[in-house]
Amino acid sequence: MLVTAVSIILTVFFTTVVSYRFFQKEVFADLSSFAEIIADMGLAGQMEAQGFVKPEDELRITWIAEDGSVLYDSYTGGEAMENHKDRPEVSQAMERGEGSGVRRSQTMGKSIFFYARKAEDGTVIRIAKEAGSIWNVYRDTLPVTFLVAVLSFFISVWIARYLTKAFVRPIEQMAADMDNPESVTAYKELAPLMERIRVRHGEALRNARIRQEFTANVSHELKTPLTSISGYAELIANGMASKKEGRHFAEEIHRNAQRLLALINDILQLSELDDAMDYKQSFELVDVYEIARRCADMMAPVAAKHGVTLSLKGTPLTVCANKELLEELVYNLCDNAIRYNKKGGHVWVTVTDRLIVQDDGIGISLKYQKRVFERFFRVDKSRSKKTGGTGLGLAIVKHIAEVHGASISLDSDVGIGTTIRVEFPQAS
Ligand code: ADP
């Protein structure tokens, strides 16, 4: 509305100024051709001779001698008029052949236009004409301007209301029914934002559900060992256990407590990994082969306990990573390869342009291959538990790989073995 008001005022102002200039030019052009005709034909002399006097006429013709005295004037006849030598248009005409000027008229809102021309005999013909001044023009256009302004005001109010409503409607609809964003139809320019909000909302819902499921799973997983611990401890406390049994119960308590610790460690690790941004700052150049070598050393006794041979080969591979996380990743993969193996089995850790952990263990059937990376998913729950698994190992591996922008692929055949490859992005 403000823009409309300002543009109307500016338009009226400048159009009037420009058209008034044009009008002035036209008036002077007319006066100039009149003066030329009068001078060329010696009409002033004839009018004087005829005694032509007409004060109401639109044009006033004055004939001035070289010394400035008035020879003839069509309004008064010319007698007893003061010397005109000092009138600007007259002196200009005497000097340069022609002159012009505008003076305020006594009549309200009018101006007098003067044009003077020197004739061949040295006398000056001056023509005066009264015409509307610029204020006059403004005053005449005022009602129209006002009408246009009022009309534009109402039109702009209407358009502003209409546009604002149209802009805001989809946003309001979206806000009102966040759970059903597909029902909102947005205009083209808003569509990308709406789409992003939709996606984000979907993600938020999904994350909330995953978190809820995770919490439920965690509670369930923690409950089992705690129930065992509590039960065995109660039996001991009641004095119901013989010495031999007491020993067994204590062992069970210890085993379940270990399990609890392992679970809590993994859960903490996962929740820390959720803030992936924290890790980016700790990235450094690390050699995957060196990490695999240390891991192989550390796992050798465990492998021996399971009757599994662990071997390592390959070449140095520098990647940009968090060292502890990378150690955890290699450790988890080796640990699985040993635990889901058989006596006399093998684990081959190879570092080339990627990390490969291969075993000839029990394998994973095709239908479970996708799911093993889920939190708490275990193909064989009792085997996992017996070997100290938490069901979170591969979830952590997947998460660590994501933090590093690495991709994981899994190949497995039941009874033949499993190969997991981790490919890191170039450490540039
Ligand atoms: P867990 O703590 O139970 O080992 P993981 O997340 O590490 O949990 O693994 C999920 C499941 O995937 C395991 O319970 C197991 O059934 C299967 N799995 C993982 N690695 C292997 C492997 N190398 N060979 C066979 N099965 C495996």
Short mmCIF file of C-alpha atoms and ligand atoms in Angstrom, two decimals:
data_model
loop_
_atom_site.label_atom_id
_atom_site.label_comp_id
_atom_site.label_asym_id
_atom_site.label_seq_id
_atom_site.Cartn_x
_atom_site.Cartn_y
_atom_site.Cartn_z
CA MET A 1 0.00 0.00 0.00
CA LEU A 2 2.84 2.33 0.87
CA VAL A 3 4.57 1.50 -2.38
CA THR A 4 1.36 2.23 -4.27
CA ALA A 5 0.92 5.58 -2.48
CA VAL A 6 4.50 6.65 -3.14
CA SER A 7 4.35 5.60 -6.78
CA ILE A 8 1.11 7.50 -7.36
CA ILE A 9 2.52 10.69 -5.84
CA LEU A 10 5.79 10.42 -7.76
CA THR A 11 4.04 9.58 -11.01
CA VAL A 12 1.64 12.52 -10.72
CA PHE A 13 4.48 14.87 -9.84
CA PHE A 14 6.84 13.90 -12.63
CA THR A 15 4.17 13.49 -15.30
CA THR A 16 2.89 16.98 -14.53
CA VAL A 17 6.36 18.49 -14.63
CA VAL A 18 7.19 16.80 -17.91
CA SER A 19 3.87 17.62 -19.58
CA TYR A 20 4.02 21.21 -18.35
CA ARG A 21 7.45 21.60 -19.91
CA PHE A 22 6.02 20.29 -23.14
CA PHE A 23 3.04 22.65 -22.86
CA GLN A 24 5.36 25.62 -22.30
CA LYS A 25 7.38 24.71 -25.35
CA GLU A 26 4.25 24.52 -27.46
CA VAL A 27 3.07 27.93 -26.22
CA PHE A 28 6.41 29.53 -27.07
CA ALA A 29 6.46 27.83 -30.47
CA ASP A 30 3.00 29.26 -31.21
CA LEU A 31 3.97 32.72 -30.01
CA SER A 32 7.16 32.59 -32.02
CA SER A 33 5.35 31.81 -35.28
CA PHE A 34 2.77 34.55 -34.57
CA ALA A 35 5.51 37.07 -33.93
CA GLU A 36 7.29 36.03 -37.10
CA ILE A 37 4.17 36.55 -39.20
CA ILE A 38 3.41 39.90 -37.57
CA ALA A 39 6.96 41.14 -38.01
CA ASP A 40 7.33 39.90 -41.59
CA MET A 41 4.03 41.36 -42.73
CA GLY A 42 4.32 44.60 -40.77
CA LEU A 43 0.96 43.87 -39.17
CA ALA A 44 1.74 45.93 -36.06
CA GLY A 45 1.99 49.09 -38.16
CA GLN A 46 -1.32 48.31 -39.86
CA MET A 47 -3.05 47.65 -36.53
CA GLU A 48 -1.75 50.93 -35.20
CA ALA A 49 -2.92 52.77 -38.28
CA GLN A 50 -6.36 51.20 -37.94
CA GLY A 51 -6.47 52.02 -34.22
CA PHE A 52 -7.17 48.35 -33.38
CA VAL A 53 -7.63 48.01 -29.60
CA LYS A 54 -9.04 44.88 -27.99
CA PRO A 55 -8.20 44.31 -24.28
CA GLU A 56 -10.15 41.00 -23.94
CA ASP A 57 -8.20 39.27 -26.69
CA GLU A 58 -6.22 36.22 -25.81
CA LEU A 59 -3.11 37.53 -27.47
CA ARG A 60 -1.62 40.87 -26.59
CA ILE A 61 0.57 42.40 -29.24
CA THR A 62 3.01 45.16 -28.36
CA TRP A 63 5.24 47.02 -30.81
CA ILE A 64 8.30 48.58 -29.29
CA ALA A 65 10.69 51.04 -30.88
CA GLU A 66 14.46 50.60 -30.78
CA ASP A 67 14.72 52.96 -27.79
CA GLY A 68 12.17 50.97 -25.79
CA SER A 69 9.22 53.29 -26.16
CA VAL A 70 5.95 51.60 -26.97
CA LEU A 71 4.71 52.37 -30.49
CA TYR A 72 1.56 50.30 -30.31
CA ASP A 73 -0.24 47.96 -27.90
CA SER A 74 -3.33 45.92 -28.78
CA TYR A 75 -4.78 46.23 -25.23
CA THR A 76 -4.31 49.95 -24.67
CA GLY A 77 -3.42 51.45 -28.01
CA GLY A 78 0.07 52.12 -26.75
CA GLU A 79 -0.13 55.76 -25.69
CA ALA A 80 1.43 56.78 -22.40
CA MET A 81 2.94 53.35 -21.68
CA GLU A 82 6.21 53.22 -19.84
CA ASN A 83 9.46 52.39 -21.56
CA HIS A 84 9.80 48.65 -22.23
CA LYS A 85 13.54 48.51 -22.76
CA ASP A 86 14.17 46.79 -19.41
CA ARG A 87 11.65 43.95 -19.87
CA PRO A 88 13.86 40.87 -20.02
CA GLU A 89 12.33 39.42 -23.19
CA VAL A 90 12.56 42.80 -24.95
CA SER A 91 16.20 43.42 -24.08
CA GLN A 92 17.02 39.84 -25.06
CA ALA A 93 15.31 40.33 -28.41
CA MET A 94 17.20 43.57 -28.97
CA GLU A 95 20.49 41.85 -28.27
CA ARG A 96 19.98 38.44 -29.84
CA GLY A 97 16.99 38.76 -32.15
CA GLU A 98 14.51 36.94 -29.91
CA GLY A 99 13.64 36.59 -26.22
CA SER A 100 11.10 34.93 -24.01
CA GLY A 101 9.92 34.80 -20.41
CA VAL A 102 7.14 33.76 -18.05
CA ARG A 103 5.72 36.01 -15.32
CA ARG A 104 3.09 35.46 -12.67
CA SER A 105 -0.27 36.83 -13.73
CA GLN A 106 -2.62 38.72 -11.44
CA THR A 107 -5.24 36.11 -12.26
CA MET A 108 -5.10 33.19 -9.77
CA GLY A 109 -3.14 30.21 -10.99
CA LYS A 110 -2.24 31.77 -14.31
CA SER A 111 1.00 32.79 -15.95
CA ILE A 112 1.79 35.20 -18.72
CA PHE A 113 4.06 33.94 -21.49
CA PHE A 114 6.06 36.56 -23.34
CA TYR A 115 7.80 36.20 -26.62
CA ALA A 116 9.65 39.08 -28.33
CA ARG A 117 11.19 39.24 -31.82
CA LYS A 118 13.28 41.89 -33.49
CA ALA A 119 11.99 42.92 -36.93
CA GLU A 120 14.27 43.92 -39.81
CA ASP A 121 13.76 47.61 -39.11
CA GLY A 122 15.09 47.21 -35.56
CA THR A 123 11.74 47.48 -33.79
CA VAL A 124 10.58 44.65 -31.54
CA ILE A 125 7.30 42.77 -31.73
CA ARG A 126 6.25 41.25 -28.42
CA ILE A 127 3.42 38.83 -27.96
CA ALA A 128 1.94 37.97 -24.57
CA LYS A 129 -0.46 35.18 -23.77
CA GLU A 130 -2.05 34.22 -20.51
CA ALA A 131 -2.08 30.46 -19.83
CA GLY A 132 -2.44 28.05 -16.90
CA SER A 133 0.55 27.78 -14.55
CA ILE A 134 1.87 24.48 -13.30
CA TRP A 135 -0.17 24.83 -10.08
CA ASN A 136 -3.19 25.28 -12.20
CA VAL A 137 -2.47 21.98 -13.93
CA TYR A 138 -1.93 20.27 -10.56
CA ARG A 139 -5.18 21.65 -9.24
CA ASP A 140 -7.07 20.43 -12.28
CA THR A 141 -5.65 16.91 -12.04
CA LEU A 142 -6.19 16.69 -8.28
CA PRO A 143 -9.66 15.08 -8.31
CA VAL A 144 -8.54 12.42 -10.79
CA THR A 145 -5.36 11.79 -8.82
CA PHE A 146 -7.36 11.43 -5.64
CA LEU A 147 -9.80 9.06 -7.26
CA VAL A 148 -6.99 6.90 -8.68
CA ALA A 149 -5.24 6.92 -5.29
CA VAL A 150 -8.34 5.77 -3.42
CA LEU A 151 -9.03 3.11 -6.03
CA SER A 152 -5.43 1.86 -5.96
CA PHE A 153 -5.55 1.84 -2.18
CA PHE A 154 -8.52 -0.48 -2.12
CA ILE A 155 -7.13 -2.65 -4.89
CA SER A 156 -3.79 -2.94 -3.11
CA VAL A 157 -5.50 -3.79 0.19
CA TRP A 158 -7.43 -6.48 -1.59
CA ILE A 159 -4.37 -7.86 -3.40
CA ALA A 160 -2.26 -7.75 -0.23
CA ARG A 161 -4.89 -9.71 1.69
CA TYR A 162 -5.32 -12.19 -1.11
CA LEU A 163 -1.57 -12.76 -1.59
CA THR A 164 -0.80 -13.00 2.11
CA LYS A 165 -3.54 -15.55 2.56
CA ALA A 166 -2.34 -17.54 -0.42
CA PHE A 167 1.27 -17.47 0.87
CA VAL A 168 0.40 -18.46 4.38
CA ARG A 169 -2.37 -20.99 3.78
CA PRO A 170 -0.19 -24.06 3.10
CA ILE A 171 2.06 -23.21 6.06
CA GLU A 172 -0.91 -22.95 8.37
CA GLN A 173 -2.36 -26.16 7.02
CA MET A 174 0.96 -27.88 7.54
CA ALA A 175 1.25 -26.55 11.10
CA ALA A 176 -2.29 -27.65 11.90
CA ASP A 177 -1.88 -31.17 10.62
CA MET A 178 1.78 -32.07 11.01
CA ASP A 179 1.10 -35.81 11.02
CA ASN A 180 -0.55 -35.73 7.66
CA PRO A 181 1.71 -33.51 5.55
CA GLU A 182 0.72 -35.19 2.26
CA SER A 183 -2.70 -33.53 2.44
CA VAL A 184 -1.20 -30.06 2.00
CA THR A 185 -0.82 -28.74 -1.53
CA ALA A 186 1.78 -26.03 -1.71
CA TYR A 187 2.54 -23.67 -4.58
CA LYS A 188 5.64 -24.32 -6.62
CA GLU A 189 8.00 -21.99 -4.72
CA LEU A 190 7.09 -23.41 -1.34
CA ALA A 191 7.13 -27.05 -2.43
CA PRO A 192 10.88 -27.64 -1.76
CA LEU A 193 10.55 -26.32 1.80
CA MET A 194 7.42 -28.38 2.39
CA GLU A 195 9.19 -31.44 1.03
CA ARG A 196 12.12 -30.88 3.41
CA ILE A 197 9.78 -30.43 6.35
CA ARG A 198 7.97 -33.61 5.34
CA VAL A 199 11.23 -35.55 5.13
CA ARG A 200 12.49 -34.11 8.41
CA HIS A 201 9.24 -34.86 10.14
CA GLY A 202 9.32 -38.40 8.82
CA GLU A 203 12.90 -38.81 10.02
CA ALA A 204 12.04 -37.40 13.43
CA LEU A 205 9.16 -39.83 13.81
CA ARG A 206 11.29 -42.74 12.65
CA ASN A 207 14.11 -41.79 15.00
CA ALA A 208 11.71 -41.48 17.89
CA ARG A 209 10.36 -44.93 17.15
CA ILE A 210 13.84 -46.44 16.81
CA ARG A 211 14.90 -44.83 20.08
CA GLN A 212 11.82 -46.12 21.82
CA GLU A 213 12.39 -49.63 20.49
CA PHE A 214 16.02 -49.40 21.51
CA THR A 215 15.11 -48.34 25.05
CA ALA A 216 12.66 -51.21 25.31
CA ASN A 217 15.29 -53.66 24.02
CA VAL A 218 17.95 -52.31 26.38
CA SER A 219 15.63 -52.68 29.37
CA HIS A 220 14.83 -56.21 28.33
CA GLU A 221 18.50 -57.12 27.78
CA LEU A 222 19.52 -55.68 31.13
CA LYS A 223 16.71 -57.41 32.93
CA THR A 224 17.80 -60.96 32.10
CA PRO A 225 21.28 -60.92 33.70
CA LEU A 226 20.03 -58.83 36.60
CA THR A 227 17.27 -61.33 37.31
CA SER A 228 19.86 -64.13 37.30
CA ILE A 229 22.20 -62.22 39.59
CA SER A 230 19.37 -61.39 41.95
CA GLY A 231 18.16 -65.02 41.99
CA TYR A 232 21.56 -66.58 42.65
CA ALA A 233 22.38 -63.97 45.27
CA GLU A 234 19.11 -64.69 47.03
CA LEU A 235 19.83 -68.41 47.10
CA ILE A 236 23.25 -67.77 48.64
CA ALA A 237 21.83 -65.26 51.12
CA ASN A 238 19.17 -67.75 52.27
CA GLY A 239 21.92 -70.26 52.98
CA MET A 240 20.19 -72.70 50.69
CA ALA A 241 23.25 -73.42 48.62
CA SER A 242 25.80 -76.07 49.46
CA LYS A 243 29.45 -75.08 49.29
CA LYS A 244 29.83 -76.53 45.81
CA GLU A 245 26.60 -74.90 44.61
CA GLY A 246 27.60 -71.63 46.22
CA ARG A 247 30.72 -71.63 44.11
CA HIS A 248 28.69 -72.29 40.98
CA PHE A 249 26.22 -69.53 41.90
CA ALA A 250 29.04 -67.08 42.46
CA GLU A 251 30.43 -67.98 39.04
CA GLU A 252 27.03 -67.38 37.50
CA ILE A 253 26.77 -64.03 39.24
CA HIS A 254 30.19 -63.11 37.93
CA ARG A 255 29.33 -64.21 34.38
CA ASN A 256 26.07 -62.23 34.38
CA ALA A 257 27.75 -59.18 35.86
CA GLN A 258 30.35 -59.38 33.05
CA ARG A 259 27.54 -59.57 30.57
CA LEU A 260 25.89 -56.53 32.10
CA LEU A 261 29.16 -54.63 31.87
CA ALA A 262 29.64 -55.64 28.24
CA LEU A 263 26.09 -54.54 27.45
CA ILE A 264 26.46 -51.21 29.17
CA ASN A 265 29.79 -50.58 27.44
CA ASP A 266 28.27 -51.24 24.03
CA ILE A 267 25.20 -49.14 24.76
CA LEU A 268 27.35 -46.23 25.89
CA GLN A 269 29.51 -46.59 22.81
CA LEU A 270 26.45 -46.51 20.56
CA SER A 271 24.97 -43.46 22.21
CA GLU A 272 28.30 -41.65 21.94
CA LEU A 273 28.44 -42.56 18.28
CA ASP A 274 25.10 -40.85 17.78
CA ASP A 275 26.92 -37.55 18.24
CA ALA A 276 29.10 -38.26 15.24
CA MET A 277 30.12 -34.62 15.00
CA ASP A 278 32.22 -34.90 18.15
CA TYR A 279 34.44 -37.43 16.42
CA LYS A 280 35.16 -35.48 13.25
CA GLN A 281 37.47 -33.19 15.22
CA SER A 282 39.49 -36.14 16.48
CA PHE A 283 40.23 -37.48 13.00
CA GLU A 284 43.86 -38.07 12.18
CA LEU A 285 45.85 -40.05 9.63
CA VAL A 286 46.03 -43.65 10.81
CA ASP A 287 47.38 -46.83 9.29
CA VAL A 288 44.69 -49.51 9.12
CA TYR A 289 47.32 -52.25 8.78
CA GLU A 290 49.02 -51.15 11.99
CA ILE A 291 45.71 -51.24 13.83
CA ALA A 292 44.87 -54.66 12.40
CA ARG A 293 48.31 -55.93 13.49
CA ARG A 294 47.79 -54.78 17.07
CA CYS A 295 44.31 -56.25 17.10
CA ALA A 296 45.57 -59.59 15.77
CA ASP A 297 48.20 -59.68 18.55
CA MET A 298 45.57 -58.93 21.15
CA MET A 299 43.11 -61.51 19.80
CA ALA A 300 45.64 -64.32 19.41
CA PRO A 301 44.93 -65.83 22.88
CA VAL A 302 41.16 -65.66 22.32
CA ALA A 303 41.54 -67.32 18.94
CA ALA A 304 43.71 -70.00 20.48
CA LYS A 305 41.06 -70.61 23.16
CA HIS A 306 38.49 -71.22 20.42
CA GLY A 307 40.89 -73.37 18.42
CA VAL A 308 40.90 -70.86 15.59
CA THR A 309 43.93 -69.70 13.61
CA LEU A 310 44.13 -65.95 13.09
CA SER A 311 46.40 -64.63 10.36
CA LEU A 312 47.14 -61.19 8.98
CA LYS A 313 48.55 -60.02 5.69
CA GLY A 314 48.51 -56.91 3.55
CA THR A 315 50.08 -53.50 3.07
CA PRO A 316 49.86 -50.20 4.94
CA LEU A 317 46.69 -48.24 4.28
CA THR A 318 46.44 -44.66 5.49
CA VAL A 319 42.97 -43.31 6.22
CA CYS A 320 41.60 -40.29 8.01
CA ALA A 321 39.90 -41.68 11.09
CA ASN A 322 39.44 -41.74 14.81
CA LYS A 323 41.96 -44.29 16.04
CA GLU A 324 39.96 -45.71 18.97
CA LEU A 325 36.86 -46.15 16.85
CA LEU A 326 38.84 -47.87 14.13
CA GLU A 327 40.34 -50.23 16.72
CA GLU A 328 36.87 -50.99 17.98
CA LEU A 329 35.68 -51.74 14.44
CA VAL A 330 38.54 -54.15 13.68
CA TYR A 331 38.20 -55.73 17.12
CA ASN A 332 34.46 -56.37 16.71
CA LEU A 333 34.90 -57.94 13.28
CA CYS A 334 37.73 -60.22 14.45
CA ASP A 335 35.84 -61.11 17.61
CA ASN A 336 32.79 -62.20 15.58
CA ALA A 337 34.92 -64.12 13.09
CA ILE A 338 36.46 -66.09 16.00
CA ARG A 339 33.27 -66.57 17.99
CA TYR A 340 31.08 -67.71 15.10
CA ASN A 341 33.66 -70.23 14.00
CA LYS A 342 34.45 -73.87 14.64
CA LYS A 343 37.40 -75.69 16.10
CA GLY A 344 40.23 -75.73 13.57
CA GLY A 345 38.70 -72.79 11.74
CA HIS A 346 40.53 -69.78 10.29
CA VAL A 347 40.29 -66.05 10.36
CA TRP A 348 42.11 -64.05 7.67
CA VAL A 349 42.54 -60.35 8.17
CA THR A 350 43.72 -58.62 4.99
CA VAL A 351 44.51 -54.95 4.44
CA THR A 352 44.83 -53.80 0.83
CA ASP A 353 43.01 -50.72 -0.39
CA ARG A 354 40.31 -51.88 2.05
CA LEU A 355 39.97 -53.95 5.21
CA ILE A 356 38.80 -57.54 4.78
CA VAL A 357 37.95 -59.90 7.65
CA GLN A 358 37.25 -63.37 6.36
CA ASP A 359 36.46 -66.57 8.23
CA ASP A 360 35.50 -70.15 7.38
CA GLY A 361 33.07 -70.31 10.27
CA ILE A 362 29.36 -71.08 10.53
CA GLY A 363 28.23 -68.37 8.10
CA ILE A 364 25.01 -66.38 8.01
CA SER A 365 22.04 -67.43 5.91
CA LEU A 366 20.89 -64.99 3.25
CA LYS A 367 17.68 -63.98 5.00
CA TYR A 368 19.59 -62.74 8.06
CA GLN A 369 22.45 -61.04 6.25
CA LYS A 370 20.72 -57.65 6.12
CA ARG A 371 19.53 -57.83 9.71
CA VAL A 372 22.79 -58.67 11.50
CA PHE A 373 23.67 -54.95 11.54
CA GLU A 374 20.51 -54.13 13.52
CA ARG A 375 20.81 -53.43 17.20
CA PHE A 376 20.27 -56.55 19.33
CA PHE A 377 19.73 -58.77 16.33
CA ARG A 378 21.28 -62.23 16.74
CA VAL A 379 20.90 -65.21 14.46
CA ASP A 380 21.42 -67.68 17.29
CA LYS A 381 20.70 -65.99 20.56
CA SER A 382 22.07 -68.70 22.83
CA ARG A 383 25.35 -69.00 20.90
CA SER A 384 25.79 -65.23 21.00
CA LYS A 385 25.14 -65.12 24.74
CA LYS A 386 27.33 -68.12 25.49
CA THR A 387 30.28 -66.44 23.75
CA GLY A 388 29.68 -63.10 25.47
CA GLY A 389 27.91 -61.36 22.58
CA THR A 390 25.59 -58.45 23.17
CA GLY A 391 23.94 -58.24 19.75
CA LEU A 392 25.39 -54.74 19.38
CA GLY A 393 28.80 -55.51 17.86
CA LEU A 394 27.88 -55.17 14.20
CA ALA A 395 25.54 -52.23 14.94
CA ILE A 396 28.58 -50.46 16.39
CA VAL A 397 30.69 -51.47 13.37
CA LYS A 398 28.08 -50.06 11.00
CA HIS A 399 27.86 -46.87 13.00
CA ILE A 400 31.64 -46.41 13.09
CA ALA A 401 31.79 -46.98 9.33
CA GLU A 402 29.10 -44.31 8.85
CA VAL A 403 31.02 -41.83 10.99
CA HIS A 404 34.03 -42.37 8.69
CA GLY A 405 32.03 -42.35 5.48
CA ALA A 406 33.14 -45.94 4.87
CA SER A 407 31.02 -48.60 3.17
CA ILE A 408 30.54 -52.15 4.39
CA SER A 409 29.72 -55.24 2.38
CA LEU A 410 28.97 -58.70 3.69
CA ASP A 411 29.32 -62.03 1.87
CA SER A 412 28.35 -65.18 3.64
CA ASP A 413 27.35 -68.80 3.08
CA VAL A 414 26.06 -71.07 5.81
CA GLY A 415 28.74 -73.62 6.72
CA ILE A 416 31.31 -72.03 4.43
CA GLY A 417 32.13 -68.74 6.09
CA THR A 418 31.73 -65.01 6.16
CA THR A 419 33.65 -62.15 4.53
CA ILE A 420 33.19 -58.56 5.62
CA ARG A 421 34.82 -55.74 3.60
CA VAL A 422 35.18 -52.19 4.81
CA GLU A 423 36.08 -49.60 2.20
CA PHE A 424 37.26 -46.19 3.40
CA PRO A 425 37.09 -42.96 1.47
CA GLN A 426 40.42 -41.67 0.11
CA ALA A 427 42.47 -39.95 2.81
CA SER A 428 43.10 -36.80 0.84
P1 ADP B 1 26.88 -60.41 18.85
O1 ADP B 1 27.31 -59.64 20.02
O2 ADP B 1 25.71 -61.27 19.12
O3 ADP B 1 28.00 -61.11 18.18
P2 ADP B 1 26.86 -58.73 16.53
O4 ADP B 1 26.08 -57.51 16.27
O5 ADP B 1 28.32 -58.65 16.55
O6 ADP B 1 26.30 -59.31 17.87
O7 ADP B 1 26.41 -59.78 15.45
C1 ADP B 1 25.05 -60.00 15.20
C2 ADP B 1 24.83 -61.43 14.79
O8 ADP B 1 25.39 -61.66 13.49
C3 ADP B 1 25.49 -62.42 15.66
O9 ADP B 1 24.68 -62.76 16.74
C4 ADP B 1 25.68 -63.59 14.73
O10 ADP B 1 24.51 -64.36 14.68
C5 ADP B 1 25.88 -62.98 13.39
N1 ADP B 1 27.32 -62.85 13.01
C6 ADP B 1 28.13 -61.81 13.17
N2 ADP B 1 29.37 -62.04 12.67
C7 ADP B 1 29.34 -63.29 12.20
C8 ADP B 1 30.32 -64.15 11.56
N3 ADP B 1 31.56 -63.73 11.31
N4 ADP B 1 29.94 -65.39 11.20
C9 ADP B 1 28.67 -65.80 11.45
N5 ADP B 1 27.73 -65.07 12.05
C10 ADP B 1 28.04 -63.83 12.42
#
